[in-house]
Structure formats: structure tokens, C-alpha cells
mmCIF file with all atom_site columns, C-alpha atoms in Angstrom:
data_model
loop_
_atom_site.group_PDB
_atom_site.id
_atom_site.type_symbol
_atom_site.label_atom_id
_atom_site.label_alt_id
_atom_site.label_comp_id
_atom_site.label_asym_id
_atom_site.label_entity_id
_atom_site.label_seq_id
_atom_site.pdbx_PDB_ins_code
_atom_site.Cartn_x
_atom_site.Cartn_y
_atom_site.Cartn_z
_atom_site.occupancy
_atom_site.B_iso_or_equiv
_atom_site.pdbx_formal_charge
_atom_site.auth_seq_id
_atom_site.auth_comp_id
_atom_site.auth_asym_id
_atom_site.auth_atom_id
_atom_site.pdbx_PDB_model_num
ATOM 1   C CA . MET Q 1 1   ? 90.179  82.649  111.353 1.00 45.00 ? 30  MET Q CA 1
ATOM 2   C CA . GLY Q 1 2   ? 86.595  82.120  113.085 1.00 58.00 ? 31  GLY Q CA 1
ATOM 3   C CA . ARG Q 1 3   ? 83.744  80.637  111.801 1.00 79.00 ? 32  ARG Q CA 1
ATOM 4   C CA . LEU Q 1 4   ? 82.794  80.972  108.230 1.00 85.00 ? 33  LEU Q CA 1
ATOM 5   C CA . THR Q 1 5   ? 79.264  81.624  107.445 1.00 86.00 ? 34  THR Q CA 1
ATOM 6   C CA . ALA Q 1 6   ? 77.246  78.905  105.541 1.00 89.00 ? 35  ALA Q CA 1
ATOM 7   C CA . GLY Q 1 7   ? 77.246  81.310  102.463 1.00 87.00 ? 36  GLY Q CA 1
ATOM 8   C CA . MET Q 1 8   ? 81.057  81.542  102.563 1.00 89.00 ? 37  MET Q CA 1
ATOM 9   C CA . LYS Q 1 9   ? 81.493  77.827  103.148 1.00 90.00 ? 38  LYS Q CA 1
ATOM 10  C CA . TYR Q 1 10  ? 79.533  76.996  99.990  1.00 90.00 ? 39  TYR Q CA 1
ATOM 11  C CA . ALA Q 1 11  ? 81.256  79.691  97.955  1.00 89.00 ? 40  ALA Q CA 1
ATOM 12  C CA . LEU Q 1 12  ? 84.830  78.342  98.810  1.00 89.00 ? 41  LEU Q CA 1
ATOM 13  C CA . GLN Q 1 13  ? 83.555  74.864  97.818  1.00 91.00 ? 42  GLN Q CA 1
ATOM 14  C CA . GLN Q 1 14  ? 82.909  75.709  94.345  1.00 89.00 ? 43  GLN Q CA 1
ATOM 15  C CA . PRO Q 1 15  ? 84.943  74.851  91.368  1.00 91.00 ? 44  PRO Q CA 1
ATOM 16  C CA . VAL Q 1 16  ? 86.037  78.389  90.450  1.00 91.00 ? 45  VAL Q CA 1
ATOM 17  C CA . VAL Q 1 17  ? 86.526  80.723  93.382  1.00 91.00 ? 46  VAL Q CA 1
ATOM 18  C CA . TYR Q 1 18  ? 87.239  84.509  93.003  1.00 93.00 ? 47  TYR Q CA 1
ATOM 19  C CA . LEU Q 1 19  ? 88.671  86.162  96.114  1.00 93.00 ? 48  LEU Q CA 1
ATOM 20  C CA . GLY Q 1 20  ? 89.494  89.473  96.890  1.00 93.00 ? 49  GLY Q CA 1
ATOM 21  C CA . LEU Q 1 21  ? 91.288  91.016  100.233 1.00 92.00 ? 50  LEU Q CA 1
ATOM 22  C CA . PHE Q 1 22  ? 89.571  94.195  101.602 1.00 93.00 ? 51  PHE Q CA 1
ATOM 23  C CA . VAL Q 1 23  ? 91.930  96.210  104.267 1.00 92.00 ? 52  VAL Q CA 1
ATOM 24  C CA . GLU Q 1 24  ? 90.426  99.170  106.515 1.00 93.00 ? 53  GLU Q CA 1
ATOM 25  C CA . PHE Q 1 25  ? 92.845  101.573 107.828 1.00 90.00 ? 54  PHE Q CA 1
ATOM 26  C CA . ALA Q 1 26  ? 91.341  103.674 110.328 1.00 91.00 ? 55  ALA Q CA 1
ATOM 27  C CA . PHE Q 1 27  ? 93.335  106.888 110.920 1.00 86.00 ? 56  PHE Q CA 1
ATOM 28  C CA . ASP Q 1 28  ? 92.358  109.704 113.054 1.00 84.00 ? 57  ASP Q CA 1
ATOM 29  C CA . GLU Q 1 29  ? 91.780  111.888 109.847 1.00 84.00 ? 58  GLU Q CA 1
ATOM 30  C CA . GLY Q 1 30  ? 89.294  109.089 108.421 1.00 87.00 ? 59  GLY Q CA 1
ATOM 31  C CA . SER Q 1 31  ? 89.667  105.749 106.943 1.00 90.00 ? 60  SER Q CA 1
ATOM 32  C CA . GLU Q 1 32  ? 91.129  104.518 104.064 1.00 88.00 ? 61  GLU Q CA 1
ATOM 33  C CA . TYR Q 1 33  ? 89.973  101.539 102.082 1.00 91.00 ? 62  TYR Q CA 1
ATOM 34  C CA . PHE Q 1 34  ? 91.944  99.158  99.601  1.00 90.00 ? 63  PHE Q CA 1
ATOM 35  C CA . TRP Q 1 35  ? 91.381  95.998  98.209  1.00 91.00 ? 64  TRP Q CA 1
ATOM 36  C CA . SER Q 1 36  ? 93.818  93.209  96.463  1.00 90.00 ? 65  SER Q CA 1
ATOM 37  C CA . GLY Q 1 37  ? 92.094  94.086  92.874  1.00 89.00 ? 66  GLY Q CA 1
ATOM 38  C CA . GLU Q 1 38  ? 93.318  96.560  90.432  1.00 87.00 ? 67  GLU Q CA 1
ATOM 39  C CA . ASN Q 1 39  ? 90.282  98.771  90.016  1.00 90.00 ? 68  ASN Q CA 1
ATOM 40  C CA . PRO Q 1 40  ? 87.853  100.571 92.537  1.00 92.00 ? 69  PRO Q CA 1
ATOM 41  C CA . ILE Q 1 41  ? 84.942  98.641  94.068  1.00 95.00 ? 70  ILE Q CA 1
ATOM 42  C CA . SER Q 1 42  ? 81.913  99.174  95.911  1.00 95.00 ? 71  SER Q CA 1
ATOM 43  C CA . TRP Q 1 43  ? 81.013  97.011  98.705  1.00 95.00 ? 72  TRP Q CA 1
ATOM 44  C CA . ASN Q 1 44  ? 79.609  97.647  102.233 1.00 94.00 ? 73  ASN Q CA 1
ATOM 45  C CA . SER Q 1 45  ? 78.559  100.977 101.268 1.00 95.00 ? 74  SER Q CA 1
ATOM 46  C CA . THR Q 1 46  ? 82.198  102.143 100.498 1.00 96.00 ? 75  THR Q CA 1
ATOM 47  C CA . THR Q 1 47  ? 84.327  102.445 97.520  1.00 95.00 ? 76  THR Q CA 1
ATOM 48  C CA . TRP Q 1 48  ? 87.477  100.272 97.830  1.00 94.00 ? 77  TRP Q CA 1
ATOM 49  C CA . GLN Q 1 49  ? 90.685  101.643 95.897  1.00 89.00 ? 78  GLN Q CA 1
ATOM 50  C CA . GLY Q 1 50  ? 92.366  98.865  93.890  1.00 87.00 ? 79  GLY Q CA 1
ATOM 51  C CA . GLY Q 1 51  ? 95.967  98.260  95.289  1.00 78.00 ? 80  GLY Q CA 1
ATOM 52  C CA . GLY Q 1 52  ? 96.789  94.880  93.984  1.00 72.00 ? 81  GLY Q CA 1
ATOM 53  C CA . LEU Q 1 53  ? 99.521  96.042  91.652  1.00 64.00 ? 82  LEU Q CA 1
ATOM 54  C CA . ILE Q 1 54  ? 101.494 98.113  94.012  1.00 70.00 ? 83  ILE Q CA 1
ATOM 55  C CA . GLY Q 1 55  ? 101.708 96.069  97.166  1.00 79.00 ? 84  GLY Q CA 1
ATOM 56  C CA . SER Q 1 56  ? 101.599 93.010  99.141  1.00 82.00 ? 85  SER Q CA 1
ATOM 57  C CA . ILE Q 1 57  ? 100.177 91.533  102.402 1.00 85.00 ? 86  ILE Q CA 1
ATOM 58  C CA . SER Q 1 58  ? 101.944 88.754  104.418 1.00 87.00 ? 87  SER Q CA 1
ATOM 59  C CA . MET Q 1 59  ? 100.458 87.383  107.382 1.00 82.00 ? 88  MET Q CA 1
ATOM 60  C CA . GLU Q 1 60  ? 101.937 84.921  110.323 1.00 75.00 ? 89  GLU Q CA 1
ATOM 61  C CA . GLU Q 1 61  ? 100.295 81.651  110.137 1.00 68.00 ? 90  GLU Q CA 1
ATOM 62  C CA . GLU Q 1 62  ? 97.835  80.991  112.785 1.00 62.00 ? 91  GLU Q CA 1
ATOM 63  C CA . ASN Q 1 63  ? 98.822  78.249  115.401 1.00 60.00 ? 92  ASN Q CA 1
ATOM 64  C CA . GLN Q 1 64  ? 97.636  76.248  118.535 1.00 62.00 ? 93  GLN Q CA 1
ATOM 65  C CA . ASP Q 1 65  ? 99.825  77.841  120.944 1.00 60.00 ? 94  ASP Q CA 1
ATOM 66  C CA . MET Q 1 66  ? 97.805  81.289  120.782 1.00 58.00 ? 95  MET Q CA 1
ATOM 67  C CA . LYS Q 1 67  ? 100.693 83.308  119.578 1.00 60.00 ? 96  LYS Q CA 1
ATOM 68  C CA . ALA Q 1 68  ? 99.283  86.278  118.353 1.00 63.00 ? 97  ALA Q CA 1
ATOM 69  C CA . ARG Q 1 69  ? 100.265 87.012  114.501 1.00 74.00 ? 98  ARG Q CA 1
ATOM 70  C CA . ARG Q 1 70  ? 101.384 89.916  112.871 1.00 85.00 ? 99  ARG Q CA 1
ATOM 71  C CA . VAL Q 1 71  ? 100.265 91.100  109.354 1.00 90.00 ? 100 VAL Q CA 1
ATOM 72  C CA . VAL Q 1 72  ? 102.920 93.367  107.190 1.00 92.00 ? 101 VAL Q CA 1
ATOM 73  C CA . PHE Q 1 73  ? 101.774 95.293  104.212 1.00 90.00 ? 102 PHE Q CA 1
ATOM 74  C CA . THR Q 1 74  ? 104.069 96.631  101.837 1.00 89.00 ? 103 THR Q CA 1
ATOM 75  C CA . VAL Q 1 75  ? 103.669 99.339  99.317  1.00 84.00 ? 104 VAL Q CA 1
ATOM 76  C CA . ASN Q 1 76  ? 106.053 99.736  96.201  1.00 83.00 ? 105 ASN Q CA 1
ATOM 77  C CA . ASN Q 1 77  ? 106.923 102.971 94.281  1.00 79.00 ? 106 ASN Q CA 1
ATOM 78  C CA . VAL Q 1 78  ? 105.365 105.436 97.230  1.00 75.00 ? 107 VAL Q CA 1
ATOM 79  C CA . ASP Q 1 79  ? 105.922 108.998 95.770  1.00 72.00 ? 108 ASP Q CA 1
ATOM 80  C CA . ARG Q 1 80  ? 108.262 110.804 98.075  1.00 73.00 ? 109 ARG Q CA 1
ATOM 81  C CA . LEU Q 1 81  ? 105.324 113.523 98.343  1.00 70.00 ? 110 LEU Q CA 1
ATOM 82  C CA . TYR Q 1 82  ? 103.599 111.095 100.616 1.00 70.00 ? 111 TYR Q CA 1
ATOM 83  C CA . TYR Q 1 83  ? 106.645 110.572 102.919 1.00 73.00 ? 112 TYR Q CA 1
ATOM 84  C CA . ALA Q 1 84  ? 105.838 113.323 105.381 1.00 73.00 ? 113 ALA Q CA 1
ATOM 85  C CA . THR Q 1 85  ? 102.218 112.588 105.181 1.00 70.00 ? 114 THR Q CA 1
ATOM 86  C CA . ALA Q 1 86  ? 102.947 108.857 106.234 1.00 74.00 ? 115 ALA Q CA 1
ATOM 87  C CA . VAL Q 1 87  ? 105.350 109.920 109.095 1.00 74.00 ? 116 VAL Q CA 1
ATOM 88  C CA . GLN Q 1 88  ? 103.217 112.600 110.152 1.00 80.00 ? 117 GLN Q CA 1
ATOM 89  C CA . THR Q 1 89  ? 99.936  110.613 110.506 1.00 83.00 ? 118 THR Q CA 1
ATOM 90  C CA . GLN Q 1 90  ? 98.799  109.254 113.878 1.00 85.00 ? 119 GLN Q CA 1
ATOM 91  C CA . TYR Q 1 91  ? 98.639  105.603 112.947 1.00 89.00 ? 120 TYR Q CA 1
ATOM 92  C CA . ARG Q 1 92  ? 100.028 103.857 116.091 1.00 91.00 ? 121 ARG Q CA 1
ATOM 93  C CA . ASN Q 1 93  ? 97.057  101.599 117.980 1.00 92.00 ? 122 ASN Q CA 1
ATOM 94  C CA . ARG Q 1 94  ? 94.744  102.723 115.385 1.00 93.00 ? 123 ARG Q CA 1
ATOM 95  C CA . PRO Q 1 95  ? 92.231  99.866  114.153 1.00 94.00 ? 124 PRO Q CA 1
ATOM 96  C CA . CYS Q 1 96  ? 93.074  97.771  110.935 1.00 94.00 ? 125 CYS Q CA 1
ATOM 97  C CA . ARG Q 1 97  ? 90.539  95.195  109.505 1.00 94.00 ? 126 ARG Q CA 1
ATOM 98  C CA . ILE Q 1 98  ? 91.127  92.502  106.922 1.00 92.00 ? 127 ILE Q CA 1
ATOM 99  C CA . TRP Q 1 99  ? 88.114  90.876  105.263 1.00 94.00 ? 128 TRP Q CA 1
ATOM 100 C CA . ILE Q 1 100 ? 88.350  87.907  102.723 1.00 92.00 ? 129 ILE Q CA 1
ATOM 101 C CA . ASN Q 1 101 ? 85.441  88.263  99.961  1.00 94.00 ? 130 ASN Q CA 1
ATOM 102 C CA . THR Q 1 102 ? 84.163  85.935  97.347  1.00 94.00 ? 131 THR Q CA 1
ATOM 103 C CA . LEU Q 1 103 ? 83.579  87.921  94.214  1.00 94.00 ? 132 LEU Q CA 1
ATOM 104 C CA . ASN Q 1 104 ? 81.116  87.326  91.410  1.00 90.00 ? 133 ASN Q CA 1
ATOM 105 C CA . SER Q 1 105 ? 82.498  85.937  88.190  1.00 89.00 ? 134 SER Q CA 1
ATOM 106 C CA . ALA Q 1 106 ? 83.169  89.426  86.720  1.00 88.00 ? 135 ALA Q CA 1
ATOM 107 C CA . GLY Q 1 107 ? 85.119  90.183  89.913  1.00 87.00 ? 136 GLY Q CA 1
ATOM 108 C CA . THR Q 1 108 ? 82.673  93.285  90.115  1.00 88.00 ? 137 THR Q CA 1
ATOM 109 C CA . SER Q 1 109 ? 80.793  92.923  93.200  1.00 90.00 ? 138 SER Q CA 1
ATOM 110 C CA . VAL Q 1 110 ? 81.124  90.905  96.567  1.00 91.00 ? 139 VAL Q CA 1
ATOM 111 C CA . THR Q 1 111 ? 79.055  87.787  96.891  1.00 91.00 ? 140 THR Q CA 1
ATOM 112 C CA . ASN Q 1 112 ? 80.298  86.952  100.702 1.00 92.00 ? 141 ASN Q CA 1
ATOM 113 C CA . SER Q 1 113 ? 82.531  88.394  103.352 1.00 93.00 ? 142 SER Q CA 1
ATOM 114 C CA . HIS Q 1 114 ? 84.380  87.035  106.202 1.00 93.00 ? 143 HIS Q CA 1
ATOM 115 C CA . LEU Q 1 115 ? 86.396  89.446  108.736 1.00 92.00 ? 144 LEU Q CA 1
ATOM 116 C CA . LEU Q 1 116 ? 89.801  87.644  108.433 1.00 88.00 ? 145 LEU Q CA 1
ATOM 117 C CA . GLU Q 1 117 ? 91.809  89.691  111.005 1.00 88.00 ? 146 GLU Q CA 1
ATOM 118 C CA . GLU Q 1 118 ? 91.277  92.785  113.181 1.00 91.00 ? 147 GLU Q CA 1
ATOM 119 C CA . GLY Q 1 119 ? 94.424  94.361  114.799 1.00 92.00 ? 148 GLY Q CA 1
ATOM 120 C CA . ARG Q 1 120 ? 96.134  97.715  115.454 1.00 94.00 ? 149 ARG Q CA 1
ATOM 121 C CA . MET Q 1 121 ? 98.597  99.358  113.266 1.00 93.00 ? 150 MET Q CA 1
ATOM 122 C CA . ASP Q 1 122 ? 101.944 99.253  115.023 1.00 93.00 ? 151 ASP Q CA 1
ATOM 123 C CA . THR Q 1 123 ? 104.952 100.295 112.982 1.00 90.00 ? 152 THR Q CA 1
ATOM 124 C CA . MET Q 1 124 ? 105.922 102.171 109.763 1.00 89.00 ? 153 MET Q CA 1
ATOM 125 C CA . SER Q 1 125 ? 109.197 102.320 107.888 1.00 86.00 ? 154 SER Q CA 1
ATOM 126 C CA . ILE Q 1 126 ? 109.920 104.130 104.654 1.00 84.00 ? 155 ILE Q CA 1
ATOM 127 C CA . ASN Q 1 127 ? 112.993 102.691 102.670 1.00 83.00 ? 156 ASN Q CA 1
ATOM 128 C CA . GLY Q 1 128 ? 115.086 104.917 100.323 1.00 79.00 ? 157 GLY Q CA 1
ATOM 129 C CA . ASP Q 1 129 ? 114.010 102.614 97.378  1.00 82.00 ? 158 ASP Q CA 1
ATOM 130 C CA . GLY Q 1 130 ? 110.217 103.950 97.824  1.00 80.00 ? 159 GLY Q CA 1
ATOM 131 C CA . THR Q 1 131 ? 108.942 101.194 99.604  1.00 85.00 ? 160 THR Q CA 1
ATOM 132 C CA . LEU Q 1 132 ? 106.544 101.541 102.662 1.00 87.00 ? 161 LEU Q CA 1
ATOM 133 C CA . THR Q 1 133 ? 106.135 98.864  105.159 1.00 89.00 ? 162 THR Q CA 1
ATOM 134 C CA . LEU Q 1 134 ? 103.426 98.872  107.803 1.00 91.00 ? 163 LEU Q CA 1
ATOM 135 C CA . THR Q 1 135 ? 103.007 95.991  110.477 1.00 92.00 ? 164 THR Q CA 1
ATOM 136 C CA . VAL Q 1 136 ? 99.742  95.544  112.105 1.00 94.00 ? 165 VAL Q CA 1
ATOM 137 C CA . GLU Q 1 137 ? 99.412  93.368  115.387 1.00 91.00 ? 166 GLU Q CA 1
ATOM 138 C CA . SER Q 1 138 ? 96.696  90.865  116.189 1.00 84.00 ? 167 SER Q CA 1
ATOM 139 C CA . ARG Q 1 139 ? 94.387  91.988  119.052 1.00 69.00 ? 168 ARG Q CA 1
ATOM 140 C CA . LEU Q 1 140 ? 95.401  88.818  120.799 1.00 60.00 ? 169 LEU Q CA 1
ATOM 141 C CA . LEU Q 1 141 ? 98.588  90.606  121.940 1.00 55.00 ? 170 LEU Q CA 1
ATOM 142 C CA . ASP Q 1 142 ? 96.192  92.644  124.299 1.00 55.00 ? 171 ASP Q CA 1
ATOM 143 C CA . LEU Q 1 143 ? 95.807  89.570  126.326 1.00 55.00 ? 172 LEU Q CA 1
ATOM 144 C CA . PHE Q 1 144 ? 99.644  89.535  126.902 1.00 54.00 ? 173 PHE Q CA 1
ATOM 145 C CA . ARG Q 1 145 ? 100.273 93.113  128.018 1.00 53.00 ? 174 ARG Q CA 1
ATOM 146 C CA . PRO Q 1 146 ? 100.136 94.161  131.432 1.00 61.00 ? 175 PRO Q CA 1
ATOM 147 C CA . ASN Q 1 147 ? 97.349  96.103  132.864 1.00 63.00 ? 176 ASN Q CA 1
ATOM 148 C CA . ARG Q 1 148 ? 98.682  99.311  134.366 1.00 65.00 ? 177 ARG Q CA 1
ATOM 149 C CA . TYR Q 1 149 ? 96.026  100.748 136.659 1.00 65.00 ? 178 TYR Q CA 1
ATOM 150 C CA . THR Q 1 150 ? 96.445  103.585 138.656 1.00 64.00 ? 179 THR Q CA 1
#
């Protein structure tokens, strides 16, 4: 996870902590910004759309053997009108960043932030029930790929 700032360490030691996950998907056409809350929030000069009610994030646990982890994003009840857009959008190997942020007691502004994961979008699948799944691979996987020089 990397080193936390002093501000983040202090915030996480408080009796009550309000957290939010913030995710940036950097597509060729422009970045999309979502966070785990319900309503839009402004942070880092960007408006982040609330996605907490329609999706989930699962992350493989970090371990000592340097295994690169994957993050899986699941979005439920995707409108069929967006299927073609999802399939035709260039997403493979495009950056994805995930921050964990502490919020004020009202949950309306970010008080501390920490880059939790930075990876590349890998695979996307759309199920017949309207569920879209996007897998993001850690950049650590690049260390295990063979270099191809010509």
C-alpha cells in the first residue's frame, strides 16, 4: 500500500473515520471519475460521480511474495444502451488509479488522500443480467513480462 502521510496516519487513528474510495479510469476519450459515495463530490479539481449504490470493488490482498494483485470492479444494472460504448471503448492497458481518502464528518470534502493502487485496465465483460465487470492489473505485473526488443 505504500507509506501513509502523517495526516493520513493521524486521521485513521481517530475514534470515528469517514472513508471513501476514489477511482479514475483514464480512457483515450478522457478520464471518468467515480467514488464510493452516493452523491457527486469535488476533490483534486475534479467532480467525482457517486457510484456506491450501483457497484462494488474487490481487491486481492497484498502479500510478501511480490505477487501482483488484481482489482475487479463490478457495476450492476448497466443500461443496454451503454453496452456498445463499453465494448467499443479503448480501455486495455489504459491507466486506472484508486485513492483511499478520509472525509470530513459530513462526508462532503476530502481531508486526506492516499494513492492505494495504480494499474492498467485489462479485461471487461458484460453479462446478460446487466452486470459489467472490469479487471485492473497492478503495474507490478510489468516486472514479470518479458521485454521484447527489436
